[in-house]
Amino acid sequence: MTVERIGPPVFGTERETLRAFLEFHRATLAMKCEGLTEEQLKTRSSPPSTLSLLALVRHLAEVERAWFRRVFDDNSAPMLWSEKEFDFQAAYDTAGASAEEAFAVWEAEVEHSRRIEREAESLDLAGHQPRWGEDVSLRMVMLHMILEYGRHNGHADFLREGVDGTVGA
């Protein structure tokens, strides 16, 4: 599989620009993982840290769920990798995880998030963030997700370089 990463437009509406930046970051994560074995995807950054590329995929699947599905569709949707309500750290434990499952779950959550965004009449759509106990707009969620992916794609850069020396885009 070859990941196609399209840069955001230099002109566009607010929504087109937010959507494009989020898609760019999603594709960046996939690109950083492309062509690696399961063992390489599980290579930890600096033990005892459990940070790995596979851990990031699992974590970002959880984050997609927490910020789209749980906010706009189902506040009580369970966490993906933990039975505790807001345990985002469980995703980083890849000991018994498979890359195939992690990517399938991440892709499903991304598609669910895309559907929510596509069907929303505007970025002013309000949803309830159960972790914070308050309402948030789709605009805020999209910006938060861009920041989340941006931070973790920085981690992915270092992780990929450590695995096989690949740097840059």
mmCIF file with all atom_site columns, C-alpha atoms in Angstrom, residues 56-126:
data_model
loop_
_atom_site.group_PDB
_atom_site.id
_atom_site.type_symbol
_atom_site.label_atom_id
_atom_site.label_alt_id
_atom_site.label_comp_id
_atom_site.label_asym_id
_atom_site.label_entity_id
_atom_site.label_seq_id
_atom_site.pdbx_PDB_ins_code
_atom_site.Cartn_x
_atom_site.Cartn_y
_atom_site.Cartn_z
_atom_site.occupancy
_atom_site.B_iso_or_equiv
_atom_site.pdbx_formal_charge
_atom_site.auth_seq_id
_atom_site.auth_comp_id
_atom_site.auth_asym_id
_atom_site.auth_atom_id
_atom_site.pdbx_PDB_model_num
ATOM 1  C CA . LEU A 1 56  ? 0.685   5.868  18.251 1.00 0.00 ? 56  LEU A CA 1
ATOM 2  C CA . VAL A 1 57  ? -1.714  4.240  15.785 1.00 0.00 ? 57  VAL A CA 1
ATOM 3  C CA . ARG A 1 58  ? -3.632  2.680  18.679 1.00 0.00 ? 58  ARG A CA 1
ATOM 4  C CA . HIS A 1 59  ? -3.589  5.941  20.656 1.00 0.00 ? 59  HIS A CA 1
ATOM 5  C CA . LEU A 1 60  ? -4.829  7.975  17.704 1.00 0.00 ? 60  LEU A CA 1
ATOM 6  C CA . ALA A 1 61  ? -7.630  5.487  17.089 1.00 0.00 ? 61  ALA A CA 1
ATOM 7  C CA . GLU A 1 62  ? -8.641  6.103  20.700 1.00 0.00 ? 62  GLU A CA 1
ATOM 8  C CA . VAL A 1 63  ? -8.358  9.864  20.250 1.00 0.00 ? 63  VAL A CA 1
ATOM 9  C CA . GLU A 1 64  ? -10.491 9.815  17.077 1.00 0.00 ? 64  GLU A CA 1
ATOM 10 C CA . ARG A 1 65  ? -13.131 7.899  19.040 1.00 0.00 ? 65  ARG A CA 1
ATOM 11 C CA . ALA A 1 66  ? -12.911 10.199 22.067 1.00 0.00 ? 66  ALA A CA 1
ATOM 12 C CA . TRP A 1 67  ? -13.230 13.402 20.061 1.00 0.00 ? 67  TRP A CA 1
ATOM 13 C CA . PHE A 1 68  ? -15.696 12.466 17.341 1.00 0.00 ? 68  PHE A CA 1
ATOM 14 C CA . ARG A 1 69  ? -17.750 9.366  18.224 1.00 0.00 ? 69  ARG A CA 1
ATOM 15 C CA . ARG A 1 70  ? -17.979 10.059 21.970 1.00 0.00 ? 70  ARG A CA 1
ATOM 16 C CA . VAL A 1 71  ? -18.608 13.795 21.537 1.00 0.00 ? 71  VAL A CA 1
ATOM 17 C CA . PHE A 1 72  ? -21.123 13.786 18.676 1.00 0.00 ? 72  PHE A CA 1
ATOM 18 C CA . ASP A 1 73  ? -22.648 10.275 18.517 1.00 0.00 ? 73  ASP A CA 1
ATOM 19 C CA . ASP A 1 74  ? -22.409 8.305  21.741 1.00 0.00 ? 74  ASP A CA 1
ATOM 20 C CA . ASN A 1 75  ? -21.058 9.799  24.965 1.00 0.00 ? 75  ASN A CA 1
ATOM 21 C CA . SER A 1 76  ? -20.941 6.339  26.514 1.00 0.00 ? 76  SER A CA 1
ATOM 22 C CA . ALA A 1 77  ? -19.022 4.552  23.727 1.00 0.00 ? 77  ALA A CA 1
ATOM 23 C CA . PRO A 1 78  ? -16.419 2.396  25.472 1.00 0.00 ? 78  PRO A CA 1
ATOM 24 C CA . MET A 1 79  ? -12.709 2.988  25.183 1.00 0.00 ? 79  MET A CA 1
ATOM 25 C CA . LEU A 1 80  ? -11.042 0.812  22.558 1.00 0.00 ? 80  LEU A CA 1
ATOM 26 C CA . TRP A 1 81  ? -8.111  -0.572 24.534 1.00 0.00 ? 81  TRP A CA 1
ATOM 27 C CA . SER A 1 82  ? -9.170  -0.184 28.161 1.00 0.00 ? 82  SER A CA 1
ATOM 28 C CA . GLU A 1 83  ? -12.157 -0.907 30.344 1.00 0.00 ? 83  GLU A CA 1
ATOM 29 C CA . LYS A 1 84  ? -11.444 2.264  32.359 1.00 0.00 ? 84  LYS A CA 1
ATOM 30 C CA . GLU A 1 85  ? -13.407 5.277  31.124 1.00 0.00 ? 85  GLU A CA 1
ATOM 31 C CA . PHE A 1 86  ? -10.613 7.720  30.262 1.00 0.00 ? 86  PHE A CA 1
ATOM 32 C CA . ASP A 1 87  ? -7.521  5.492  30.148 1.00 0.00 ? 87  ASP A CA 1
ATOM 33 C CA . PHE A 1 88  ? -5.631  6.726  27.101 1.00 0.00 ? 88  PHE A CA 1
ATOM 34 C CA . GLN A 1 89  ? -2.401  5.066  28.263 1.00 0.00 ? 89  GLN A CA 1
ATOM 35 C CA . ALA A 1 90  ? -3.655  1.519  27.641 1.00 0.00 ? 90  ALA A CA 1
ATOM 36 C CA . ALA A 1 91  ? -3.254  2.065  23.888 1.00 0.00 ? 91  ALA A CA 1
ATOM 37 C CA . TYR A 1 92  ? 0.510   2.272  24.361 1.00 0.00 ? 92  TYR A CA 1
ATOM 38 C CA . ASP A 1 93  ? 0.736   -1.339 25.552 1.00 0.00 ? 93  ASP A CA 1
ATOM 39 C CA . THR A 1 94  ? 1.381   -3.217 22.319 1.00 0.00 ? 94  THR A CA 1
ATOM 40 C CA . ALA A 1 95  ? 2.624   -6.473 23.881 1.00 0.00 ? 95  ALA A CA 1
ATOM 41 C CA . GLY A 1 96  ? -0.381  -8.480 22.690 1.00 0.00 ? 96  GLY A CA 1
ATOM 42 C CA . ALA A 1 97  ? -1.446  -6.117 19.924 1.00 0.00 ? 97  ALA A CA 1
ATOM 43 C CA . SER A 1 98  ? -1.422  -6.794 16.211 1.00 0.00 ? 98  SER A CA 1
ATOM 44 C CA . ALA A 1 99  ? -0.679  -4.209 13.569 1.00 0.00 ? 99  ALA A CA 1
ATOM 45 C CA . GLU A 1 100 ? -3.494  -5.532 11.395 1.00 0.00 ? 100 GLU A CA 1
ATOM 46 C CA . GLU A 1 101 ? -6.063  -4.984 14.150 1.00 0.00 ? 101 GLU A CA 1
ATOM 47 C CA . ALA A 1 102 ? -4.665  -1.601 15.185 1.00 0.00 ? 102 ALA A CA 1
ATOM 48 C CA . PHE A 1 103 ? -4.745  -0.218 11.649 1.00 0.00 ? 103 PHE A CA 1
ATOM 49 C CA . ALA A 1 104 ? -8.217  -1.640 10.996 1.00 0.00 ? 104 ALA A CA 1
ATOM 50 C CA . VAL A 1 105 ? -9.554  -0.020 14.163 1.00 0.00 ? 105 VAL A CA 1
ATOM 51 C CA . TRP A 1 106 ? -7.799  3.294  13.438 1.00 0.00 ? 106 TRP A CA 1
ATOM 52 C CA . GLU A 1 107 ? -9.132  3.342  9.866  1.00 0.00 ? 107 GLU A CA 1
ATOM 53 C CA . ALA A 1 108 ? -12.666 2.563  11.082 1.00 0.00 ? 108 ALA A CA 1
ATOM 54 C CA . GLU A 1 109 ? -12.547 5.353  13.659 1.00 0.00 ? 109 GLU A CA 1
ATOM 55 C CA . VAL A 1 110 ? -11.144 7.788  11.085 1.00 0.00 ? 110 VAL A CA 1
ATOM 56 C CA . GLU A 1 111 ? -13.967 6.910  8.696  1.00 0.00 ? 111 GLU A CA 1
ATOM 57 C CA . HIS A 1 112 ? -16.523 7.388  11.488 1.00 0.00 ? 112 HIS A CA 1
ATOM 58 C CA . SER A 1 113 ? -14.980 10.792 12.239 1.00 0.00 ? 113 SER A CA 1
ATOM 59 C CA . ARG A 1 114 ? -15.084 11.760 8.566  1.00 0.00 ? 114 ARG A CA 1
ATOM 60 C CA . ARG A 1 115 ? -18.768 10.838 8.380  1.00 0.00 ? 115 ARG A CA 1
ATOM 61 C CA . ILE A 1 116 ? -19.578 13.018 11.390 1.00 0.00 ? 116 ILE A CA 1
ATOM 62 C CA . GLU A 1 117 ? -17.723 15.969 9.888  1.00 0.00 ? 117 GLU A CA 1
ATOM 63 C CA . ARG A 1 118 ? -19.238 15.511 6.402  1.00 0.00 ? 118 ARG A CA 1
ATOM 64 C CA . GLU A 1 119 ? -22.785 15.279 7.750  1.00 0.00 ? 119 GLU A CA 1
ATOM 65 C CA . ALA A 1 120 ? -22.510 18.295 10.051 1.00 0.00 ? 120 ALA A CA 1
ATOM 66 C CA . GLU A 1 121 ? -24.268 21.361 8.712  1.00 0.00 ? 121 GLU A CA 1
ATOM 67 C CA . SER A 1 122 ? -21.560 23.649 10.068 1.00 0.00 ? 122 SER A CA 1
ATOM 68 C CA . LEU A 1 123 ? -18.463 23.806 12.226 1.00 0.00 ? 123 LEU A CA 1
ATOM 69 C CA . ASP A 1 124 ? -20.725 25.217 14.930 1.00 0.00 ? 124 ASP A CA 1
ATOM 70 C CA . LEU A 1 125 ? -22.214 21.763 15.517 1.00 0.00 ? 125 LEU A CA 1
ATOM 71 C CA . ALA A 1 126 ? -22.140 21.273 19.284 1.00 0.00 ? 126 ALA A CA 1
#
